[in-house]
mmCIF file of C-alpha atoms in Angstrom:
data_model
loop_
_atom_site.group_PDB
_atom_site.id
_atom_site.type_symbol
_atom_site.label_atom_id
_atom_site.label_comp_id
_atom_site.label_asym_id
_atom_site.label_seq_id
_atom_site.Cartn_x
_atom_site.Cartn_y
_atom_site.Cartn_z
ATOM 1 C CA UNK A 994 136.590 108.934 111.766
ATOM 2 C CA UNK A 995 139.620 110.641 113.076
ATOM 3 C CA UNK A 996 140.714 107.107 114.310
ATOM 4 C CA UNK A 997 140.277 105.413 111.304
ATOM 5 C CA UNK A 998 141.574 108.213 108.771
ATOM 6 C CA UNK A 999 142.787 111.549 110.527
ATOM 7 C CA UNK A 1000 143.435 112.559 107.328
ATOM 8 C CA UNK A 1001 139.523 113.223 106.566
ATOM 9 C CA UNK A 1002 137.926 116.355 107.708
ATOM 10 C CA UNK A 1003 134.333 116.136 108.720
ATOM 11 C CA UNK A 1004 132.694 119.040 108.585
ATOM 12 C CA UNK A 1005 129.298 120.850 106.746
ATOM 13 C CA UNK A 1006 129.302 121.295 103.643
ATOM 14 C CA UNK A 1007 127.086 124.075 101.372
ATOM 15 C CA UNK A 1008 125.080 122.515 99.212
ATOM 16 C CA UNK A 1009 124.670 124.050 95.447
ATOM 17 C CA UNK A 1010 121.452 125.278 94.042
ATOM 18 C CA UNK A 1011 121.224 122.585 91.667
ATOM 19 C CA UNK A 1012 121.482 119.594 94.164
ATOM 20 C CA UNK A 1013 119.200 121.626 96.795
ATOM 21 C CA UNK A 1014 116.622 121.572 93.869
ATOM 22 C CA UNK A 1015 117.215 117.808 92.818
ATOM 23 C CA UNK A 1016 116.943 116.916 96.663
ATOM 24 C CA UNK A 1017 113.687 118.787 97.963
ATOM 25 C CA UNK A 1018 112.407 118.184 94.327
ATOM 26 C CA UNK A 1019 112.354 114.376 94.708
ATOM 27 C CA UNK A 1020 111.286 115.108 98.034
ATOM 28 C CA UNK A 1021 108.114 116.958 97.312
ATOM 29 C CA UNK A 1022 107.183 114.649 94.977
ATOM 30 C CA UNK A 1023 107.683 111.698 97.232
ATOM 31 C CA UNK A 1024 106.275 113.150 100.239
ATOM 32 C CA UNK A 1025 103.090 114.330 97.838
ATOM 33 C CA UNK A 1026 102.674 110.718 96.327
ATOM 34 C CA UNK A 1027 102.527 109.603 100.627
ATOM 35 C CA UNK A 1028 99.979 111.937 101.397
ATOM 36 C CA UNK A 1029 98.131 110.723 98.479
ATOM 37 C CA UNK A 1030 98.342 107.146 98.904
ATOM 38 C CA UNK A 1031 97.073 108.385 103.027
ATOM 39 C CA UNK A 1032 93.874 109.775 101.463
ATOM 40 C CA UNK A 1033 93.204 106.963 99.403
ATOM 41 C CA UNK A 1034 93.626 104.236 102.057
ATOM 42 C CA UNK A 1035 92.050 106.461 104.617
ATOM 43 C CA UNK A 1036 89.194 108.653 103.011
ATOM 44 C CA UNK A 1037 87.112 105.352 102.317
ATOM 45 C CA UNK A 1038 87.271 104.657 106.203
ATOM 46 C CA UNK A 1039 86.241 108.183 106.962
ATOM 47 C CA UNK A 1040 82.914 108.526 104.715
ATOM 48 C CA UNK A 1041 81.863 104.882 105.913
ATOM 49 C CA UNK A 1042 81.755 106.266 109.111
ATOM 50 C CA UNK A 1043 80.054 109.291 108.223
ATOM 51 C CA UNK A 1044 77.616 108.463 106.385
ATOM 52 C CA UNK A 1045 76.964 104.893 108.044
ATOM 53 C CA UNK A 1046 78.170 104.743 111.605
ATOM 54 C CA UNK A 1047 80.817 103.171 113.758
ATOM 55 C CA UNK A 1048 79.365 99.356 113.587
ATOM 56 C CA UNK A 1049 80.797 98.803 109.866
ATOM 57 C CA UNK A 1050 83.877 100.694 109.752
ATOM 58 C CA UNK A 1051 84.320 97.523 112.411
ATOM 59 C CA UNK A 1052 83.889 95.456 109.690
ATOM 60 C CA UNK A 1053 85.205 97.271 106.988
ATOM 61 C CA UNK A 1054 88.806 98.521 108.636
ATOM 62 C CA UNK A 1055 89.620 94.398 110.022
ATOM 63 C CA UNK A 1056 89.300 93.204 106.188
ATOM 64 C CA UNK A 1057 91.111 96.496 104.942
ATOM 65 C CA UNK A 1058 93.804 95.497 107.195
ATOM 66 C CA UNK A 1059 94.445 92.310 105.497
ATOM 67 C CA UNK A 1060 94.425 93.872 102.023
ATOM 68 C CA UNK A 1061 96.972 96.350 103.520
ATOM 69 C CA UNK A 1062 99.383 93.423 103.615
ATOM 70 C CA UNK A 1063 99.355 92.837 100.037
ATOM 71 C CA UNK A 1064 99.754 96.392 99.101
ATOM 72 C CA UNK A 1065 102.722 96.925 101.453
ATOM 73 C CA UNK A 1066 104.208 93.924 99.858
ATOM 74 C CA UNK A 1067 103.974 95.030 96.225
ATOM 75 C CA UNK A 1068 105.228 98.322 97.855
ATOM 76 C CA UNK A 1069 108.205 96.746 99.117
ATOM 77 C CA UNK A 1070 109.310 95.657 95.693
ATOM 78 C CA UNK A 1071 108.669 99.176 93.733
ATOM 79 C CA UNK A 1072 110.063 101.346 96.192
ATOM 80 C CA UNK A 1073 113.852 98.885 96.317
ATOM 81 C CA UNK A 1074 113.624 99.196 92.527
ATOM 82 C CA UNK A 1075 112.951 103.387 92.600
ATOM 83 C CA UNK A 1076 116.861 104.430 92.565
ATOM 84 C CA UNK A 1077 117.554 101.744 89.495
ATOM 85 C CA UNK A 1078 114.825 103.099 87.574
ATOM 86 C CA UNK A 1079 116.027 106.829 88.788
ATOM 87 C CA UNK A 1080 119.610 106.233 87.768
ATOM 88 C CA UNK A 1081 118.849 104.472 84.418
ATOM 89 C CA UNK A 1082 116.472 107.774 83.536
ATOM 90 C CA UNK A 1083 119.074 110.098 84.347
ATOM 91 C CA UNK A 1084 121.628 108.307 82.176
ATOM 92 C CA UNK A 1085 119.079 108.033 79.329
ATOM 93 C CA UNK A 1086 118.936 104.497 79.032
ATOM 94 C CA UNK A 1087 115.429 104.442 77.999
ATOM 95 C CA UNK A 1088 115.162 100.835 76.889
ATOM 96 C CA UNK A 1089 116.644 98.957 79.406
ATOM 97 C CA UNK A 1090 114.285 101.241 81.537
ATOM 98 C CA UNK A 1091 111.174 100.087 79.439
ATOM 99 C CA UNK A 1092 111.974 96.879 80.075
ATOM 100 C CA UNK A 1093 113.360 96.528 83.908
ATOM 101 C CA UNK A 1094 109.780 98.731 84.397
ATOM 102 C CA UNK A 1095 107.963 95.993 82.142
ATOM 103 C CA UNK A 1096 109.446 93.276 84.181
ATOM 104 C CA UNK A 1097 108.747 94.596 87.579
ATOM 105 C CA UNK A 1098 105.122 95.498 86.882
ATOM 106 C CA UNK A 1099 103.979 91.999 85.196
ATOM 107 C CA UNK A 1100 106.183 90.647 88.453
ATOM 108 C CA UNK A 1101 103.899 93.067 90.865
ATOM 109 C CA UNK A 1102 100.858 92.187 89.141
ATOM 110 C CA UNK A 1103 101.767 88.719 89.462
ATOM 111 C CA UNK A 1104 102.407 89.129 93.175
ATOM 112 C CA UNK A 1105 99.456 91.094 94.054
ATOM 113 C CA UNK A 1106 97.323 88.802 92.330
ATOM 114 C CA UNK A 1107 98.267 85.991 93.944
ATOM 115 C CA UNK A 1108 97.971 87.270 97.464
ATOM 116 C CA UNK A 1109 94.753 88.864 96.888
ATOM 117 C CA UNK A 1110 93.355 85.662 95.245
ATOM 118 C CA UNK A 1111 94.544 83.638 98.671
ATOM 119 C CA UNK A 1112 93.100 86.845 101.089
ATOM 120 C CA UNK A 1113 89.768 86.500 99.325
ATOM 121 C CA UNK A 1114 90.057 82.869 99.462
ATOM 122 C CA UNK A 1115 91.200 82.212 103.010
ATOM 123 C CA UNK A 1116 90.274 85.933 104.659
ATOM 124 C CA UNK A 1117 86.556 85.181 105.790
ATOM 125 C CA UNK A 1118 87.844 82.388 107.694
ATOM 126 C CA UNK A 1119 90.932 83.879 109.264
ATOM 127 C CA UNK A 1120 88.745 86.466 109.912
ATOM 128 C CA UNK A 1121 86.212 84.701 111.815
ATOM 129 C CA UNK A 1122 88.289 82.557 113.781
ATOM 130 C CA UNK A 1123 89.851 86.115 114.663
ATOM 131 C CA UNK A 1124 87.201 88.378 115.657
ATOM 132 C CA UNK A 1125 84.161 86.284 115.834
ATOM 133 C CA UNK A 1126 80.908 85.103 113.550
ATOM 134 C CA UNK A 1127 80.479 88.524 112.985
ATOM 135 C CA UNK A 1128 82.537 88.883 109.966
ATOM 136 C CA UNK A 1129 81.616 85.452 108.070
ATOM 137 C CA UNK A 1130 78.918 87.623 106.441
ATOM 138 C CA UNK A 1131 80.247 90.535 105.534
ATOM 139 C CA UNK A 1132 83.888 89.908 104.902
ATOM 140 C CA UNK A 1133 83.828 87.811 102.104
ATOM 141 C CA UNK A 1134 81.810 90.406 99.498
ATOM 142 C CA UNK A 1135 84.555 93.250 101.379
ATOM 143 C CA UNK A 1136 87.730 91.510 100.556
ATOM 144 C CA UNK A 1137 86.622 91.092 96.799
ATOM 145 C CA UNK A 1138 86.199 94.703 96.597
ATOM 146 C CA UNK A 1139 88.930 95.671 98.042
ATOM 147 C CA UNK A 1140 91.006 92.829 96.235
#
């Protein structure tokens, strides 16, 4: 930096009680909405195995895996679009809000729907050629559920 521009002084800064609470506020929030998406993607894994035993959370978790995909993609696309929607709510620019948010869900929707249509659809046998006749039964009537 001093290179470059030795007229710039790096050095730490004090942040104000406003921007400390706009900071950890959007990070509490974040960091609860993780935890929560963790117990929903996780607790079903958990009870199976409770209540039912190690042999099908085998072949539960492989097809969960595959459904994974899809979510992570649709994640991909709402979590680059986060700030835009952030900024456009702090300036107040409800409409175009409304309808960036109306674009990007029928666009997720769309998304999502089409990959989980082709998991259902291709899954079992991807699935069996992976792990083995095992899952031809089962995965099928798992991947529409999850789906």
């Amino acid at each position: 930096c001093r290179v470059v521009a030795p007229d710039v002084r790096v050095r730490p800064a004090r942040p104000s009680l406003p921007e400390l609470r706009s900071l950890y506020g959007f990070g509490v929030r974040a960091f609860a909405v993780n935890v929560a998406t963790l117990v929903i993607a996780y607790a079903d894994t958990a009870i199976i195995g409770v209540v039912l035993g190690a042999v099908p959370v085998g072949l539960y978790s492989l097809p969960l895996r595959l459904i994974e995909q899809s979510r992570m993609l649709v994640q991909g696309v709402t979590q680059n679009l986060a700030p835009e929607l952030s900024a456009l709510r702090a300036r107040g620019e409800t409409a175009r809000l409304s309808g960036l948010f109306l674009v990007t869900s029928r666009a997720c929707v769309t998304l999502s729907a089409f990959v989980n249509v082709h998991l259902v659809l291709l899954g079992p046998a991807f699935l069996t050629l992976w792990v083995g006749p095992a899952m031809a039964e089962e995965s099928p009537r798992i991947l529409l559920c999850l789906g």
